[in-house]
Amino acid sequence: LPPYDAPRLIAEMELLPTWFLERHLGHELACGDWDTLELAFTRLAEAALAQPRVFVHRDFHSRNLLALTHGGPGIIDFQDAVCGALTYDPVSLLKDCYIVWPAAQVRRWALDYRARAVAAGLWPAARDDADFLRAFDLTGLQRHLKVLGIFCRLYYRDGKAGYLGDLPRVLAYALEAARTYPEFAALAALLERASAGHDLTLPQPCGR
């Protein structure tokens, strides 16, 4: 499997300024904004690379899971799998871009996954619940920044309707995580400032 390395992680997040902030929101990025994004992207890549490496489906969410008659899930769209952060697939499912679960339930599920990972020798027992939840949240932040860019690119470049309707949910996930950790406060402020007053579900007038 190809490595989910820093260049790949950062390249994904770089879709955010191009397609979401500039193309969709019409936000003109100042030099300070670029500094904020660069620092946030570097920190998020470092957080992902500090985790144990496992098989990562990379798009493990409700729309890629099928209910089968024998009871097990059918899993599709795995052709872009990589070797990456242990929390990537769990956060993709539990902070699904198409479904919102209650926060307390997400926390319980995440910590249950940690316990299973520790038992399987995949997550160090010395890295406690708080450490795991931080890794889980920051991996989710990396993913949701990427998805904000991808969903806008799908609309404006590829002419695929429907994805703009999911942007408010994805932005809410990103803001929740960025506000939780002080080192991402500047990123949260940038996202808040750029999106203020916008209906994210509506395209820019210049269209596709």
mmCIF file of N, CA and C in Angstrom, residues 107-193:
data_model
loop_
_atom_site.group_PDB
_atom_site.id
_atom_site.type_symbol
_atom_site.label_atom_id
_atom_site.label_comp_id
_atom_site.label_asym_id
_atom_site.label_seq_id
_atom_site.Cartn_x
_atom_site.Cartn_y
_atom_site.Cartn_z
ATOM 1 N N ARG A 107 -17.982 9.617 21.211
ATOM 2 C CA ARG A 107 -16.887 9.456 22.167
ATOM 3 C C ARG A 107 -16.829 8.026 22.690
ATOM 4 N N ARG A 108 -17.987 7.451 23.024
ATOM 5 C CA ARG A 108 -18.018 6.074 23.529
ATOM 6 C C ARG A 108 -17.526 5.099 22.468
ATOM 7 N N TRP A 109 -17.996 5.281 21.252
ATOM 8 C CA TRP A 109 -17.553 4.398 20.175
ATOM 9 C C TRP A 109 -16.054 4.534 19.933
ATOM 10 N N ALA A 110 -15.551 5.763 19.958
ATOM 11 C CA ALA A 110 -14.123 5.984 19.721
ATOM 12 C C ALA A 110 -13.275 5.307 20.798
ATOM 13 N N LEU A 111 -13.695 5.443 22.049
ATOM 14 C CA LEU A 111 -12.922 4.837 23.132
ATOM 15 C C LEU A 111 -13.059 3.321 23.141
ATOM 16 N N ASP A 112 -14.184 2.807 22.690
ATOM 17 C CA ASP A 112 -14.318 1.357 22.534
ATOM 18 C C ASP A 112 -13.347 0.865 21.465
ATOM 19 N N TYR A 113 -13.217 1.633 20.404
ATOM 20 C CA TYR A 113 -12.257 1.276 19.359
ATOM 21 C C TYR A 113 -10.832 1.301 19.917
ATOM 22 N N ARG A 114 -10.522 2.312 20.733
ATOM 23 C CA ARG A 114 -9.193 2.363 21.349
ATOM 24 C C ARG A 114 -8.935 1.113 22.165
ATOM 25 N N ALA A 115 -9.912 0.709 22.988
ATOM 26 C CA ALA A 115 -9.739 -0.474 23.831
ATOM 27 C C ALA A 115 -9.469 -1.714 22.978
ATOM 28 N N ARG A 116 -10.185 -1.844 21.885
ATOM 29 C CA ARG A 116 -9.971 -2.982 20.992
ATOM 30 C C ARG A 116 -8.599 -2.908 20.320
ATOM 31 N N ALA A 117 -8.182 -1.696 19.966
ATOM 32 C CA ALA A 117 -6.875 -1.528 19.337
ATOM 33 C C ALA A 117 -5.748 -1.860 20.313
ATOM 34 N N VAL A 118 -5.916 -1.459 21.573
ATOM 35 C CA VAL A 118 -4.922 -1.801 22.599
ATOM 36 C C VAL A 118 -4.858 -3.314 22.772
ATOM 37 N N ALA A 119 -6.013 -3.955 22.861
ATOM 38 C CA ALA A 119 -6.063 -5.407 23.042
ATOM 39 C C ALA A 119 -5.414 -6.144 21.873
ATOM 40 N N ALA A 120 -5.517 -5.566 20.687
ATOM 41 C CA ALA A 120 -4.933 -6.187 19.494
ATOM 42 C C ALA A 120 -3.469 -5.816 19.292
ATOM 43 N N GLY A 121 -2.930 -4.981 20.189
ATOM 44 C CA GLY A 121 -1.545 -4.562 20.070
ATOM 45 C C GLY A 121 -1.297 -3.501 19.016
ATOM 46 N N LEU A 122 -2.356 -2.808 18.613
ATOM 47 C CA LEU A 122 -2.236 -1.790 17.568
ATOM 48 C C LEU A 122 -2.077 -0.373 18.109
ATOM 49 N N TRP A 123 -2.486 -0.150 19.348
ATOM 50 C CA TRP A 123 -2.382 1.174 19.973
ATOM 51 C C TRP A 123 -1.710 1.003 21.328
ATOM 52 N N PRO A 124 -0.650 1.772 21.625
ATOM 53 C CA PRO A 124 0.062 1.605 22.898
ATOM 54 C C PRO A 124 -0.839 1.901 24.097
ATOM 55 N N ALA A 125 -0.866 1.006 25.054
ATOM 56 C CA ALA A 125 -1.690 1.207 26.249
ATOM 57 C C ALA A 125 -1.282 2.473 26.995
ATOM 58 N N ALA A 126 -0.012 2.870 26.881
ATOM 59 C CA ALA A 126 0.473 4.066 27.572
ATOM 60 C C ALA A 126 -0.130 5.349 27.009
ATOM 61 N N ARG A 127 -0.641 5.288 25.803
ATOM 62 C CA ARG A 127 -1.300 6.464 25.214
ATOM 63 C C ARG A 127 -2.765 6.405 25.619
ATOM 64 N N ASP A 128 -3.139 7.229 26.592
ATOM 65 C CA ASP A 128 -4.424 7.106 27.271
ATOM 66 C C ASP A 128 -5.601 7.602 26.432
ATOM 67 N N ASP A 129 -6.790 7.601 27.072
ATOM 68 C CA ASP A 129 -8.011 8.000 26.370
ATOM 69 C C ASP A 129 -7.906 9.411 25.793
ATOM 70 N N ALA A 130 -7.374 10.340 26.590
ATOM 71 C CA ALA A 130 -7.272 11.730 26.132
ATOM 72 C C ALA A 130 -6.363 11.833 24.913
ATOM 73 N N ASP A 131 -5.266 11.094 24.931
ATOM 74 C CA ASP A 131 -4.331 11.096 23.807
ATOM 75 C C ASP A 131 -5.006 10.525 22.563
ATOM 76 N N PHE A 132 -5.764 9.449 22.755
ATOM 77 C CA PHE A 132 -6.454 8.844 21.618
ATOM 78 C C PHE A 132 -7.501 9.796 21.043
ATOM 79 N N LEU A 133 -8.282 10.423 21.909
ATOM 80 C CA LEU A 133 -9.326 11.331 21.429
ATOM 81 C C LEU A 133 -8.730 12.534 20.702
ATOM 82 N N ARG A 134 -7.599 12.998 21.170
ATOM 83 C CA ARG A 134 -6.924 14.095 20.465
ATOM 84 C C ARG A 134 -6.503 13.645 19.060
ATOM 85 N N ALA A 135 -5.897 12.473 18.981
ATOM 86 C CA ALA A 135 -5.494 11.945 17.676
ATOM 87 C C ALA A 135 -6.707 11.755 16.772
ATOM 88 N N PHE A 136 -7.774 11.237 17.330
ATOM 89 C CA PHE A 136 -9.028 11.016 16.608
ATOM 90 C C PHE A 136 -9.576 12.339 16.073
ATOM 91 N N ASP A 137 -9.629 13.346 16.932
ATOM 92 C CA ASP A 137 -10.168 14.654 16.532
ATOM 93 C C ASP A 137 -9.313 15.324 15.462
ATOM 94 N N LEU A 138 -7.992 15.269 15.627
ATOM 95 C CA LEU A 138 -7.123 15.952 14.668
ATOM 96 C C LEU A 138 -7.086 15.230 13.324
ATOM 97 N N THR A 139 -7.183 13.913 13.356
ATOM 98 C CA THR A 139 -7.304 13.181 12.096
ATOM 99 C C THR A 139 -8.601 13.562 11.397
ATOM 100 N N GLY A 140 -9.672 13.689 12.181
ATOM 101 C CA GLY A 140 -10.939 14.133 11.612
ATOM 102 C C GLY A 140 -10.846 15.532 11.032
ATOM 103 N N LEU A 141 -10.116 16.417 11.703
ATOM 104 C CA LEU A 141 -9.955 17.781 11.198
ATOM 105 C C LEU A 141 -9.229 17.767 9.857
ATOM 106 N N GLN A 142 -8.165 16.975 9.762
ATOM 107 C CA GLN A 142 -7.460 16.870 8.480
ATOM 108 C C GLN A 142 -8.407 16.402 7.384
ATOM 109 N N ARG A 143 -9.185 15.368 7.687
ATOM 110 C CA ARG A 143 -10.107 14.823 6.687
ATOM 111 C C ARG A 143 -11.167 15.844 6.286
ATOM 112 N N HIS A 144 -11.730 16.538 7.257
ATOM 113 C CA HIS A 144 -12.828 17.445 6.935
ATOM 114 C C HIS A 144 -12.351 18.692 6.192
ATOM 115 N N LEU A 145 -11.131 19.150 6.453
ATOM 116 C CA LEU A 145 -10.574 20.242 5.648
ATOM 117 C C LEU A 145 -10.428 19.796 4.196
ATOM 118 N N LYS A 146 -9.936 18.579 4.015
ATOM 119 C CA LYS A 146 -9.822 18.021 2.668
ATOM 120 C C LYS A 146 -11.187 17.935 1.995
ATOM 121 N N VAL A 147 -12.165 17.419 2.721
ATOM 122 C CA VAL A 147 -13.490 17.196 2.136
ATOM 123 C C VAL A 147 -14.157 18.510 1.744
ATOM 124 N N LEU A 148 -13.971 19.564 2.535
ATOM 125 C CA LEU A 148 -14.523 20.865 2.151
ATOM 126 C C LEU A 148 -14.031 21.267 0.763
ATOM 127 N N GLY A 149 -12.752 21.043 0.510
ATOM 128 C CA GLY A 149 -12.209 21.348 -0.804
ATOM 129 C C GLY A 149 -12.708 20.404 -1.880
ATOM 130 N N ILE A 150 -12.748 19.120 -1.563
ATOM 131 C CA ILE A 150 -13.173 18.126 -2.554
ATOM 132 C C ILE A 150 -14.619 18.340 -2.973
ATOM 133 N N PHE A 151 -15.504 18.565 -2.011
ATOM 134 C CA PHE A 151 -16.918 18.737 -2.347
ATOM 135 C C PHE A 151 -17.126 19.946 -3.261
ATOM 136 N N CYS A 152 -16.383 21.018 -3.006
ATOM 137 C CA CYS A 152 -16.503 22.196 -3.878
ATOM 138 C C CYS A 152 -15.908 21.919 -5.255
ATOM 139 N N ARG A 153 -14.804 21.213 -5.291
ATOM 140 C CA ARG A 153 -14.212 20.865 -6.586
ATOM 141 C C ARG A 153 -15.146 19.969 -7.391
ATOM 142 N N LEU A 154 -15.807 19.032 -6.732
ATOM 143 C CA LEU A 154 -16.757 18.162 -7.425
ATOM 144 C C LEU A 154 -17.864 18.972 -8.084
ATOM 145 N N TYR A 155 -18.276 20.050 -7.416
ATOM 146 C CA TYR A 155 -19.342 20.880 -7.987
ATOM 147 C C TYR A 155 -18.817 21.773 -9.109
ATOM 148 N N TYR A 156 -17.815 22.581 -8.805
ATOM 149 C CA TYR A 156 -17.381 23.607 -9.757
ATOM 150 C C TYR A 156 -16.588 23.048 -10.936
ATOM 151 N N ARG A 157 -15.730 22.080 -10.689
ATOM 152 C CA ARG A 157 -14.906 21.542 -11.775
ATOM 153 C C ARG A 157 -15.573 20.387 -12.505
ATOM 154 N N ASP A 158 -16.207 19.494 -11.707
ATOM 155 C CA ASP A 158 -16.714 18.253 -12.284
ATOM 156 C C ASP A 158 -18.211 18.273 -12.566
ATOM 157 N N GLY A 159 -18.897 19.347 -12.143
ATOM 158 C CA GLY A 159 -20.315 19.464 -12.432
ATOM 159 C C GLY A 159 -21.194 18.470 -11.707
ATOM 160 N N LYS A 160 -20.747 17.996 -10.541
ATOM 161 C CA LYS A 160 -21.525 17.017 -9.778
ATOM 162 C C LYS A 160 -22.336 17.733 -8.704
ATOM 163 N N ALA A 161 -23.630 17.767 -8.886
ATOM 164 C CA ALA A 161 -24.514 18.455 -7.942
ATOM 165 C C ALA A 161 -24.716 17.610 -6.688
ATOM 166 N N GLY A 162 -25.145 18.270 -5.622
ATOM 167 C CA GLY A 162 -25.513 17.566 -4.401
ATOM 168 C C GLY A 162 -24.539 17.737 -3.259
ATOM 169 N N TYR A 163 -23.265 17.887 -3.561
ATOM 170 C CA TYR A 163 -22.271 17.928 -2.494
ATOM 171 C C TYR A 163 -22.284 19.234 -1.710
ATOM 172 N N LEU A 164 -22.717 20.321 -2.323
ATOM 173 C CA LEU A 164 -22.754 21.585 -1.585
ATOM 174 C C LEU A 164 -23.701 21.493 -0.393
ATOM 175 N N GLY A 165 -24.728 20.677 -0.495
ATOM 176 C CA GLY A 165 -25.668 20.524 0.607
ATOM 177 C C GLY A 165 -25.064 19.904 1.848
ATOM 178 N N ASP A 166 -23.922 19.239 1.694
ATOM 179 C CA ASP A 166 -23.255 18.608 2.835
ATOM 180 C C ASP A 166 -22.199 19.505 3.479
ATOM 181 N N LEU A 167 -21.905 20.645 2.868
ATOM 182 C CA LEU A 167 -20.846 21.515 3.385
ATOM 183 C C LEU A 167 -21.093 22.019 4.803
ATOM 184 N N PRO A 168 -22.326 22.429 5.180
ATOM 185 C CA PRO A 168 -22.517 22.908 6.554
ATOM 186 C C PRO A 168 -22.152 21.859 7.604
ATOM 187 N N ARG A 169 -22.477 20.612 7.332
ATOM 188 C CA ARG A 169 -22.161 19.533 8.272
ATOM 189 C C ARG A 169 -20.650 19.352 8.388
ATOM 190 N N VAL A 170 -19.972 19.349 7.260
ATOM 191 C CA VAL A 170 -18.523 19.139 7.266
ATOM 192 C C VAL A 170 -17.810 20.315 7.931
ATOM 193 N N LEU A 171 -18.246 21.535 7.636
ATOM 194 C CA LEU A 171 -17.637 22.704 8.280
ATOM 195 C C LEU A 171 -17.865 22.669 9.783
ATOM 196 N N ALA A 172 -19.034 22.234 10.215
ATOM 197 C CA ALA A 172 -19.313 22.148 11.654
ATOM 198 C C ALA A 172 -18.352 21.182 12.338
ATOM 199 N N TYR A 173 -18.069 20.052 11.702
ATOM 200 C CA TYR A 173 -17.086 19.111 12.255
ATOM 201 C C TYR A 173 -15.718 19.783 12.371
ATOM 202 N N ALA A 174 -15.303 20.463 11.314
ATOM 203 C CA ALA A 174 -13.983 21.094 11.310
ATOM 204 C C ALA A 174 -13.877 22.168 12.385
ATOM 205 N N LEU A 175 -14.910 22.986 12.510
ATOM 206 C CA LEU A 175 -14.887 24.047 13.514
ATOM 207 C C LEU A 175 -14.886 23.480 14.925
ATOM 208 N N GLU A 176 -15.662 22.438 15.155
ATOM 209 C CA GLU A 176 -15.701 21.832 16.487
ATOM 210 C C GLU A 176 -14.316 21.364 16.908
ATOM 211 N N ALA A 177 -13.613 20.685 16.008
ATOM 212 C CA ALA A 177 -12.277 20.189 16.336
ATOM 213 C C ALA A 177 -11.285 21.334 16.490
ATOM 214 N N ALA A 178 -11.313 22.296 15.585
ATOM 215 C CA ALA A 178 -10.358 23.406 15.645
ATOM 216 C C ALA A 178 -10.545 24.248 16.901
ATOM 217 N N ARG A 179 -11.785 24.412 17.336
ATOM 218 C CA ARG A 179 -12.051 25.187 18.554
ATOM 219 C C ARG A 179 -11.642 24.447 19.819
ATOM 220 N N THR A 180 -11.557 23.138 19.753
ATOM 221 C CA THR A 180 -11.248 22.330 20.936
ATOM 222 C C THR A 180 -9.788 22.449 21.343
ATOM 223 N N TYR A 181 -8.897 22.638 20.372
ATOM 224 C CA TYR A 181 -7.456 22.616 20.637
ATOM 225 C C TYR A 181 -6.864 24.002 20.363
ATOM 226 N N PRO A 182 -6.290 24.635 21.381
ATOM 227 C CA PRO A 182 -5.844 26.032 21.262
ATOM 228 C C PRO A 182 -4.899 26.298 20.096
ATOM 229 N N GLU A 183 -4.077 25.330 19.736
ATOM 230 C CA GLU A 183 -3.132 25.561 18.648
ATOM 231 C C GLU A 183 -3.814 25.695 17.286
ATOM 232 N N PHE A 184 -5.111 25.404 17.234
ATOM 233 C CA PHE A 184 -5.863 25.565 15.987
ATOM 234 C C PHE A 184 -6.890 26.690 16.082
ATOM 235 N N ALA A 185 -6.744 27.550 17.095
ATOM 236 C CA ALA A 185 -7.683 28.667 17.262
ATOM 237 C C ALA A 185 -7.638 29.618 16.068
ATOM 238 N N ALA A 186 -6.450 29.871 15.539
ATOM 239 C CA ALA A 186 -6.338 30.778 14.391
ATOM 240 C C ALA A 186 -7.010 30.186 13.157
ATOM 241 N N LEU A 187 -6.915 28.881 12.998
ATOM 242 C CA LEU A 187 -7.598 28.221 11.886
ATOM 243 C C LEU A 187 -9.107 28.345 12.045
ATOM 244 N N ALA A 188 -9.603 28.106 13.258
ATOM 245 C CA ALA A 188 -11.038 28.250 13.510
ATOM 246 C C ALA A 188 -11.502 29.665 13.192
ATOM 247 N N ALA A 189 -10.716 30.651 13.615
ATOM 248 C CA ALA A 189 -11.085 32.048 13.362
ATOM 249 C C ALA A 189 -11.125 32.346 11.867
ATOM 250 N N LEU A 190 -10.184 31.799 11.118
ATOM 251 C CA LEU A 190 -10.162 32.000 9.667
ATOM 252 C C LEU A 190 -11.399 31.386 9.015
ATOM 253 N N LEU A 191 -11.736 30.171 9.406
ATOM 254 C CA LEU A 191 -12.910 29.511 8.835
ATOM 255 C C LEU A 191 -14.191 30.260 9.191
ATOM 256 N N GLU A 192 -14.263 30.737 10.429
ATOM 257 C CA GLU A 192 -15.445 31.497 10.857
ATOM 258 C C GLU A 192 -15.571 32.797 10.067
ATOM 259 N N ARG A 193 -14.462 33.490 9.918
ATOM 260 C CA ARG A 193 -14.465 34.778 9.217
ATOM 261 C C ARG A 193 -14.829 34.604 7.739
#
